[in-house]
Amino acid sequence: MPLMTSWVASANAPGHPFPLNNLPCGVFSVGDDDPRCGVAIGDMILDCRAAEDEGLLNLDDAPVFDVPFWNEVMELGPEAWAALRARLIQLLKDGSAERAAVEPLLVPMDQAEMNLPFLVAEYTDFYAGRHHATNVGTMFRGAENALPPNWLHMPIGYNGRASSVVVSGTPVRRPWGQLKGPDDAAPRFAPCARFDLELEMGAVVGTGSEGPVTVDEADAMIFGYVLLNDWSARDIQAWEYQPLGPFQAKATATTISPWIVTRAALAPFRVSTPAREVPLLDHLKDTGPMLYDIDLTVTLAPEGKPATEIARTNYREMYYSAAQQLAHHTTSGCPMTPGDLLGSGTISGPEKHQRGSLLELSWGGKEPLTLDTGETRSFLADGDTLTLQGAAHGDGYTIGFGTCTGTILPALKDPYAR
Amino acid sequence: MPLMTSWVASANAPGHPFPLNNLPCGVFSVGDDDPRCGVAIGDMILDCRAAEDEGLLNLDDAPVFDVPFWNEVMELGPEAWAALRARLIQLLKDGSAERAAVEPLLVPMDQAEMNLPFLVAEYTDFYAGRHHATNVGTMFRGAENALPPNWLHMPIGYNGRASSVVVSGTPVRRPWGQLKGPDDAAPRFAPCARFDLELEMGAVVGTGSEGPVTVDEADAMIFGYVLLNDWSARDIQAWEYQPLGPFQAKATATTISPWIVTRAALAPFRVSTPAREVPLLDHLKDTGPMLYDIDLTVTLAPEGKPATEIARTNYREMYYSAAQQLAHHTTSGCPMTPGDLLGSGTISGPEKHQRGSLLELSWGGKEPLTLDTGETRSFLADGDTLTLQGAAHGDGYTIGFGTCTGTILPALKDPYAR
């Protein structure tokens, strides 16, 4: 599919992240106005609430854009999502008969503040990147036992904390936690000294389910994708995670990009999962290409200094697709809810520069990374700004995600001072 | 504190679970009426929505009982909770001047169907019973390594799945899952063969928080307590839980009792946690008695047959209070939300009959339990009805929780048949 041209001229610029092919879904506010749903087109945002009020968008008998989140649209299901996309293309394409009615409803993106695009019902994080799991496993258990025995048979995941999900741009406060190094006689309560990022994609579950769903059904339930940074306190995690998994290490914040890029926009970029070393059980088998060819980068900018690219990889490196993760998630009958967010797990490629966390990039702190500024990093320093970016490159156009960024604030001096 | 007498005569009967001292909060419906908030008093339920409509309850400028869940009351905070309790006592006490206005708003409990009493924001389950952790640890890692190294230093917990929480009486379908026994060459997808209960208390978080909170602040955030059965698929858990903890093993269902017994009603029953083997770090230290003396029982009734009591223990057996769990939950800055539910962890006492799961009662299946009917159980059979009950015994009165019950339905023949 080539570039679809829009009468919003900026959307047609080569390499622009938000051409008519994209139409990602966000929630924005301008000045003191209430936040509202919008769709990105070039350098502008189409105000969906206004478009609904004006009768230009009619998805359902009742309004769906009278709330500042996309959950109500998501609950309408895939047919409504397709109808919305078709209607938006009709309104925004070059030569649209309705340009005059739509043009007043566009807001310059640089005047808008972005909010969380949806109410996060529950958040699940997976561990589905083979290179990441192998790297971490090698560091912690040795190369012979790098992958846990279950890893090649199902996407390993754990429930995260939905309340910790924040939108790109929200500062992230370095957490306190209970820590005990291998040489410490006793644990202590102190600020995290090994604070890290994790480069992930997030799949946004659009429709709910009651019982087990197939991989195909799971794929159809996914509304779209965001970039996701699963901030991780490695020293808290090391002490707490046996036997029940990560808890406070992952609860400080999880940052997502402000635009949900829909499954429809990503359809041309579908790719297959890697070859299977052992066959998956039937209920998890691949039924078609369900990963996506999305280039991903991470930059780190020390406070007041230029950014260095510290990682460059691709979502296609994952071993399991979000559809397989969601199918596995429902095997026990676990009910899924519109607005559930599934983190892919850290996305690392086979090469050193393709690793999606500082834990891997600095090999547990043993090989500090040298930034372009000359500084080194084993883990994150106060004031560091981390930025994830993602783009799928089509035939003469790009599908962008916007940025997923966060700056590290120093730990509170006394977390219990009131 | 002695029995407070009510003009609702049944509430004054010796041993009645719902005297005026209790006033637990539920959500009920009668016939086709919409569900609404109510408070149990003797054999009756006071319809709080009707009481608010009639001007008898005025908690806030805006109505708080126009929704079928207690979250809006919870969000008002401890002063409003105290005001509500005082007002309810005024309305329902013996000799109340307002009896004539209140009496028409009472609904017989035996005509009411109970719903979930609150919207579960997120669900966290802990592992804070020392006898349980020691029993399970001994089975899986040997007596020498029974308690993980972190266990005596902090309440170990993991995030559960809020969407799986159901109210007492909801049937529970035996799940499918990926299983691999120690002697199996490869995993298979099959119905769970080791389905279990876990006897727990649930703490209902009433007010939210942004940063770390102290144990005292945490205690004040708790609105009340429910009985909780954390249904557990032991065979799914054994294969999936390394390295990130339980996931599908705990996602089928979690049953709670229909009445939230408030912290105020339980105040006379506060007891201290057990002596500490190693001192806790300051931020988790006990600052007063924050466990409760609540007798707990579990019965198992095979389909169509009488019930056998299989366990009898007490909430005071826990090593960590819910306040300590909640304080730990916030250490990393994890935001808490009104409606968060914290499972205590399985409550087992030191004696065999005091164990709160079949895993422990049958010692991993090696010592099947003989029921009064002559049947044996290592794990749950289809058709079994499990019932948890709880009561705090005061000076001439009882604070009851109602029952927390669920019947096991057979696994689906083909979970993907459509």
PDB file of N, CA and C in Angstrom, chain A residues 205-233:
ATOM      1  N   VAL A 205      -5.735  -4.202  24.498  1.00  0.00           N
ATOM      2  CA  VAL A 205      -6.849  -5.123  24.283  1.00  0.00           C
ATOM      3  C   VAL A 205      -8.127  -4.294  24.142  1.00  0.00           C
ATOM      4  N   GLY A 206      -8.806  -4.465  23.014  1.00  0.00           N
ATOM      5  CA  GLY A 206      -9.960  -3.621  22.724  1.00  0.00           C
ATOM      6  C   GLY A 206     -11.287  -4.228  23.128  1.00  0.00           C
ATOM      7  N   THR A 207     -11.414  -5.548  23.003  1.00  0.00           N
ATOM      8  CA  THR A 207     -12.666  -6.211  23.376  1.00  0.00           C
ATOM      9  C   THR A 207     -12.362  -7.266  24.424  1.00  0.00           C
ATOM     10  N   GLY A 208     -13.332  -7.533  25.274  1.00  0.00           N
ATOM     11  CA  GLY A 208     -13.138  -8.467  26.368  1.00  0.00           C
ATOM     12  C   GLY A 208     -13.443  -9.897  25.973  1.00  0.00           C
ATOM     13  N   SER A 209     -13.217 -10.804  26.925  1.00  0.00           N
ATOM     14  CA  SER A 209     -13.507 -12.222  26.698  1.00  0.00           C
ATOM     15  C   SER A 209     -13.821 -12.860  28.033  1.00  0.00           C
ATOM     16  N   GLU A 210     -14.503 -13.988  27.977  1.00  0.00           N
ATOM     17  CA  GLU A 210     -14.856 -14.705  29.208  1.00  0.00           C
ATOM     18  C   GLU A 210     -14.061 -15.999  29.368  1.00  0.00           C
ATOM     19  N   GLY A 211     -13.990 -16.784  28.326  1.00  0.00           N
ATOM     20  CA  GLY A 211     -13.272 -18.058  28.425  1.00  0.00           C
ATOM     21  C   GLY A 211     -12.015 -18.028  27.575  1.00  0.00           C
ATOM     22  N   PRO A 212     -11.404 -19.198  27.368  1.00  0.00           N
ATOM     23  CA  PRO A 212     -10.200 -19.253  26.527  1.00  0.00           C
ATOM     24  C   PRO A 212     -10.495 -18.799  25.100  1.00  0.00           C
ATOM     25  N   VAL A 213      -9.576 -18.073  24.504  1.00  0.00           N
ATOM     26  CA  VAL A 213      -9.710 -17.633  23.115  1.00  0.00           C
ATOM     27  C   VAL A 213      -8.537 -18.185  22.302  1.00  0.00           C
ATOM     28  N   THR A 214      -8.791 -18.401  21.030  1.00  0.00           N
ATOM     29  CA  THR A 214      -7.742 -18.879  20.127  1.00  0.00           C
ATOM     30  C   THR A 214      -6.795 -17.732  19.778  1.00  0.00           C
ATOM     31  N   VAL A 215      -5.690 -18.077  19.156  1.00  0.00           N
ATOM     32  CA  VAL A 215      -4.736 -17.056  18.725  1.00  0.00           C
ATOM     33  C   VAL A 215      -5.396 -16.106  17.715  1.00  0.00           C
ATOM     34  N   ASP A 216      -6.192 -16.657  16.803  1.00  0.00           N
ATOM     35  CA  ASP A 216      -6.883 -15.790  15.831  1.00  0.00           C
ATOM     36  C   ASP A 216      -7.881 -14.863  16.514  1.00  0.00           C
ATOM     37  N   GLU A 217      -8.635 -15.415  17.439  1.00  0.00           N
ATOM     38  CA  GLU A 217      -9.589 -14.581  18.173  1.00  0.00           C
ATOM     39  C   GLU A 217      -8.855 -13.507  18.973  1.00  0.00           C
ATOM     40  N   ALA A 218      -7.739 -13.891  19.570  1.00  0.00           N
ATOM     41  CA  ALA A 218      -6.957 -12.931  20.352  1.00  0.00           C
ATOM     42  C   ALA A 218      -6.467 -11.794  19.459  1.00  0.00           C
ATOM     43  N   ASP A 219      -5.968 -12.143  18.290  1.00  0.00           N
ATOM     44  CA  ASP A 219      -5.473 -11.118  17.376  1.00  0.00           C
ATOM     45  C   ASP A 219      -6.580 -10.103  17.058  1.00  0.00           C
ATOM     46  N   ALA A 220      -7.792 -10.626  16.856  1.00  0.00           N
ATOM     47  CA  ALA A 220      -8.916  -9.745  16.506  1.00  0.00           C
ATOM     48  C   ALA A 220      -9.343  -8.863  17.677  1.00  0.00           C
ATOM     49  N   MET A 221      -8.976  -9.235  18.890  1.00  0.00           N
ATOM     50  CA  MET A 221      -9.352  -8.446  20.077  1.00  0.00           C
ATOM     51  C   MET A 221      -8.443  -7.232  20.282  1.00  0.00           C
ATOM     52  N   ILE A 222      -7.297  -7.218  19.590  1.00  0.00           N
ATOM     53  CA  ILE A 222      -6.309  -6.162  19.838  1.00  0.00           C
ATOM     54  C   ILE A 222      -6.666  -4.912  19.045  1.00  0.00           C
ATOM     55  N   PHE A 223      -6.833  -3.810  19.757  1.00  0.00           N
ATOM     56  CA  PHE A 223      -7.190  -2.541  19.124  1.00  0.00           C
ATOM     57  C   PHE A 223      -5.972  -1.889  18.489  1.00  0.00           C
ATOM     58  N   GLY A 224      -4.849  -1.950  19.158  1.00  0.00           N
ATOM     59  CA  GLY A 224      -3.659  -1.310  18.607  1.00  0.00           C
ATOM     60  C   GLY A 224      -2.468  -1.472  19.519  1.00  0.00           C
ATOM     61  N   TYR A 225      -1.429  -0.725  19.189  1.00  0.00           N
ATOM     62  CA  TYR A 225      -0.142  -0.878  19.876  1.00  0.00           C
ATOM     63  C   TYR A 225       0.416   0.486  20.282  1.00  0.00           C
ATOM     64  N   VAL A 226       1.172   0.479  21.375  1.00  0.00           N
ATOM     65  CA  VAL A 226       1.895   1.663  21.838  1.00  0.00           C
ATOM     66  C   VAL A 226       3.339   1.261  22.143  1.00  0.00           C
ATOM     67  N   LEU A 227       4.216   2.261  22.249  1.00  0.00           N
ATOM     68  CA  LEU A 227       5.544   2.019  22.810  1.00  0.00           C
ATOM     69  C   LEU A 227       5.410   1.974  24.326  1.00  0.00           C
ATOM     70  N   LEU A 228       6.255   1.192  24.954  1.00  0.00           N
ATOM     71  CA  LEU A 228       6.108   1.003  26.411  1.00  0.00           C
ATOM     72  C   LEU A 228       7.490   0.896  27.044  1.00  0.00           C
ATOM     73  N   ASN A 229       7.709   1.690  28.080  1.00  0.00           N
ATOM     74  CA  ASN A 229       8.945   1.601  28.853  1.00  0.00           C
ATOM     75  C   ASN A 229       8.606   1.090  30.242  1.00  0.00           C
ATOM     76  N   ASP A 230       9.000  -0.134  30.504  1.00  0.00           N
ATOM     77  CA  ASP A 230       8.706  -0.797  31.776  1.00  0.00           C
ATOM     78  C   ASP A 230       9.868  -0.533  32.742  1.00  0.00           C
ATOM     79  N   TRP A 231       9.868   0.656  33.348  1.00  0.00           N
ATOM     80  CA  TRP A 231      10.933   1.052  34.278  1.00  0.00           C
ATOM     81  C   TRP A 231      11.121  -0.037  35.330  1.00  0.00           C
ATOM     82  N   SER A 232      12.354  -0.378  35.614  1.00  0.00           N
ATOM     83  CA  SER A 232      12.638  -1.549  36.450  1.00  0.00           C
ATOM     84  C   SER A 232      13.748  -1.250  37.444  1.00  0.00           C
ATOM     85  N   ALA A 233      13.471  -1.576  38.698  1.00  0.00           N
ATOM     86  CA  ALA A 233      14.464  -1.386  39.761  1.00  0.00           C
ATOM     87  C   ALA A 233      15.156  -2.735  39.985  1.00  0.00           C
TER      88      ALA A 233
END
